[in-house]
mmCIF file of C-alpha atoms in Angstrom:
data_model
loop_
_atom_site.group_PDB
_atom_site.id
_atom_site.type_symbol
_atom_site.label_atom_id
_atom_site.label_comp_id
_atom_site.label_asym_id
_atom_site.label_seq_id
_atom_site.Cartn_x
_atom_site.Cartn_y
_atom_site.Cartn_z
ATOM 1 C CA MET A 3 54.184 284.172 148.778
ATOM 2 C CA GLY A 4 55.235 281.508 146.558
ATOM 3 C CA ASP A 5 57.891 281.929 144.043
ATOM 4 C CA PRO A 6 56.859 282.802 140.199
ATOM 5 C CA PRO A 7 56.263 279.959 138.061
ATOM 6 C CA GLY A 8 59.241 278.380 136.581
ATOM 7 C CA VAL A 9 62.201 280.130 139.418
ATOM 8 C CA LEU A 10 63.672 277.600 141.761
ATOM 9 C CA PRO A 11 64.174 278.615 145.041
ATOM 10 C CA GLY A 12 67.461 277.844 146.514
ATOM 11 C CA TYR A 13 71.237 278.602 148.095
ATOM 12 C CA TRP A 14 74.460 280.373 146.673
ATOM 13 C CA CYS A 15 77.337 278.810 148.634
ATOM 14 C CA GLU A 16 80.518 280.650 148.161
ATOM 15 C CA CYS A 17 84.532 280.124 150.454
ATOM 16 C CA THR A 18 86.521 282.943 149.440
ATOM 17 C CA VAL A 19 89.821 283.481 150.835
ATOM 18 C CA ARG A 20 91.833 286.646 151.645
ATOM 19 C CA ALA A 21 95.719 286.418 152.068
ATOM 20 C CA ASN A 22 95.654 288.661 154.183
ATOM 21 C CA VAL A 23 92.969 289.428 157.017
ATOM 22 C CA THR A 24 93.797 293.393 156.202
ATOM 23 C CA ASP A 25 93.077 292.617 152.168
ATOM 24 C CA ALA A 26 89.297 294.578 151.096
ATOM 25 C CA GLN A 27 89.822 291.866 148.378
ATOM 26 C CA SER A 28 88.720 288.124 148.836
ATOM 27 C CA ARG A 29 89.306 285.819 146.332
ATOM 28 C CA ASN A 30 86.568 282.894 145.248
ATOM 29 C CA VAL A 31 88.153 279.390 145.339
ATOM 30 C CA ALA A 32 85.197 277.680 145.338
ATOM 31 C CA SER A 33 80.965 277.762 144.864
ATOM 32 C CA ILE A 34 77.970 275.518 144.398
ATOM 33 C CA ASP A 35 74.604 275.866 143.958
ATOM 34 C CA ALA A 36 72.056 273.988 146.614
ATOM 35 C CA TYR A 37 68.359 273.143 146.408
ATOM 36 C CA ALA A 38 67.998 272.486 150.160
ATOM 37 C CA PRO A 39 69.543 273.919 153.036
ATOM 38 C CA GLU A 40 70.671 270.592 154.266
ATOM 39 C CA GLN A 41 72.896 270.085 151.019
ATOM 40 C CA ALA A 42 74.730 274.099 151.308
ATOM 41 C CA ILE A 43 75.356 273.327 155.166
ATOM 42 C CA ARG A 44 76.664 270.051 154.150
ATOM 43 C CA TRP A 45 78.826 271.784 151.585
ATOM 44 C CA VAL A 46 80.696 273.762 154.137
ATOM 45 C CA ARG A 47 80.859 271.302 156.731
ATOM 46 C CA VAL A 48 82.943 269.059 154.340
ATOM 47 C CA THR A 49 85.168 272.144 152.740
ATOM 48 C CA LEU A 50 85.525 272.841 156.351
ATOM 49 C CA ARG A 51 86.883 269.603 157.403
ATOM 50 C CA SER A 52 89.328 269.271 154.540
ATOM 51 C CA LEU A 53 90.842 273.106 156.571
ATOM 52 C CA VAL A 54 90.790 271.363 160.063
ATOM 53 C CA SER A 55 93.911 270.229 160.275
ATOM 54 C CA ALA A 56 96.083 272.905 159.195
ATOM 55 C CA LEU A 57 94.576 275.469 162.007
ATOM 56 C CA ALA A 58 95.885 277.032 165.076
ATOM 57 C CA SER A 59 94.883 275.688 168.498
ATOM 58 C CA ASP A 60 91.977 278.732 168.980
ATOM 59 C CA GLU A 61 90.565 278.260 165.646
ATOM 60 C CA LEU A 62 90.708 274.765 165.645
ATOM 61 C CA ARG A 63 88.749 274.427 168.725
ATOM 62 C CA ALA A 64 86.404 276.836 167.241
ATOM 63 C CA ALA A 65 86.081 275.247 164.151
ATOM 64 C CA LEU A 66 85.666 271.937 166.032
ATOM 65 C CA ALA A 67 82.948 273.416 168.361
ATOM 66 C CA TRP A 68 81.211 274.678 164.981
ATOM 67 C CA LEU A 69 81.169 271.612 163.486
ATOM 68 C CA ASP A 70 80.213 269.429 166.523
ATOM 69 C CA ALA A 71 77.348 271.878 167.242
ATOM 70 C CA GLY A 72 74.666 270.796 164.892
ATOM 71 C CA THR A 73 73.144 272.095 162.416
ATOM 72 C CA ARG A 74 69.295 272.516 162.636
ATOM 73 C CA PRO A 75 69.939 276.827 163.896
ATOM 74 C CA VAL A 76 71.749 277.490 160.520
ATOM 75 C CA VAL A 77 69.309 275.218 158.644
ATOM 76 C CA ASP A 78 66.392 276.968 160.007
ATOM 77 C CA ASP A 79 67.538 280.680 159.158
ATOM 78 C CA LEU A 80 68.394 279.493 155.629
ATOM 79 C CA LEU A 81 64.151 278.295 155.549
ATOM 80 C CA ASP A 82 63.509 281.462 156.762
ATOM 81 C CA ARG A 83 65.713 283.332 153.862
ATOM 82 C CA ARG A 84 68.573 284.801 155.973
ATOM 83 C CA ALA A 85 72.073 284.232 154.623
ATOM 84 C CA PHE A 86 74.770 282.575 156.680
ATOM 85 C CA GLU A 87 78.733 283.297 157.100
ATOM 86 C CA LEU A 88 81.363 281.611 158.698
ATOM 87 C CA SER A 89 84.454 282.929 158.621
ATOM 88 C CA ILE A 90 88.293 280.737 160.154
ATOM 89 C CA ARG A 91 91.522 282.503 160.120
ATOM 90 C CA HIS A 92 95.283 280.729 159.191
ATOM 91 C CA GLY A 93 97.982 283.065 160.107
ATOM 92 C CA GLY A 94 97.335 286.093 157.772
ATOM 93 C CA THR A 95 94.712 284.163 155.818
ATOM 94 C CA GLY A 96 91.506 284.381 156.455
ATOM 95 C CA VAL A 97 88.735 281.828 154.667
ATOM 96 C CA THR A 98 85.084 282.573 154.887
ATOM 97 C CA TRP A 99 82.039 280.820 153.811
ATOM 98 C CA THR A 100 78.793 282.474 152.682
ATOM 99 C CA VAL A 101 75.498 280.865 151.525
ATOM 100 C CA CYS A 102 73.082 283.098 150.243
ATOM 101 C CA PRO A 103 68.885 282.731 149.616
ATOM 102 C CA VAL A 104 68.426 282.564 145.976
ATOM 103 C CA ALA A 105 66.013 282.177 142.734
ATOM 104 C CA PHE A 106 67.699 280.406 140.187
ATOM 105 C CA LEU A 107 65.914 280.953 136.695
ATOM 106 C CA PRO A 108 66.406 277.766 134.894
ATOM 107 C CA LEU A 109 67.902 277.757 131.119
ATOM 108 C CA ALA A 110 66.615 276.260 127.942
ATOM 109 C CA HIS A 111 68.244 272.687 127.599
ATOM 110 C CA ARG A 112 70.660 272.172 125.184
ATOM 111 C CA PHE A 113 70.049 268.591 124.495
ATOM 112 C CA GLY A 114 66.812 267.818 122.423
ATOM 113 C CA ARG A 115 65.568 270.638 120.787
ATOM 114 C CA GLU A 116 67.074 273.031 117.896
ATOM 115 C CA LEU A 117 68.786 275.963 119.684
ATOM 116 C CA PRO A 118 68.580 279.979 117.841
ATOM 117 C CA ALA A 119 71.499 280.519 115.657
ATOM 118 C CA CYS A 120 73.365 282.762 117.231
ATOM 119 C CA VAL A 121 74.694 279.738 119.549
ATOM 120 C CA ASP A 122 77.496 279.463 117.928
ATOM 121 C CA ARG A 123 78.474 283.346 118.473
ATOM 122 C CA PHE A 124 78.460 283.080 122.670
ATOM 123 C CA THR A 125 81.644 280.361 123.434
ATOM 124 C CA GLY A 126 84.097 280.194 126.144
ATOM 125 C CA ALA A 127 83.799 280.704 129.737
ATOM 126 C CA CYS A 128 82.457 283.574 131.566
ATOM 127 C CA ALA A 129 84.553 286.313 133.143
ATOM 128 C CA PRO A 130 84.699 286.087 136.832
ATOM 129 C CA ARG A 131 83.364 289.122 139.432
ATOM 130 C CA PRO A 132 86.006 291.024 140.260
ATOM 131 C CA GLY A 133 86.346 290.412 144.023
ATOM 132 C CA GLY A 134 84.326 287.157 143.516
ATOM 133 C CA SER A 135 82.602 288.164 146.536
ATOM 134 C CA ALA A 136 78.876 288.585 147.331
#
């Protein structure tokens, strides 16, 4: 069964950090929306590569093994609408990437049409979710 009309299947990707691996709270440090599993996994790979040089030897080996392993199994899982998670540790800090299949609802385009009169009442940034994780 397909998605309802107007709904776009995609993936919500987050990178969260725990300052101490025993902390219950994590902080969202980055997130993107992706419309293909390859795009989502590419984001995880690029951001993980930016951290690799700072990792201790055991975590470095594990990260490089994941980076070298190929992404086909992960892409297949995402295509089957199963979520993905990858975690690494550096000292007491934990970093976790999650990719979750989602359905995106398109919003009204802001250009080329008249907006409702109430639009001026809703300005400013949205408040982040507590904990920043899914």
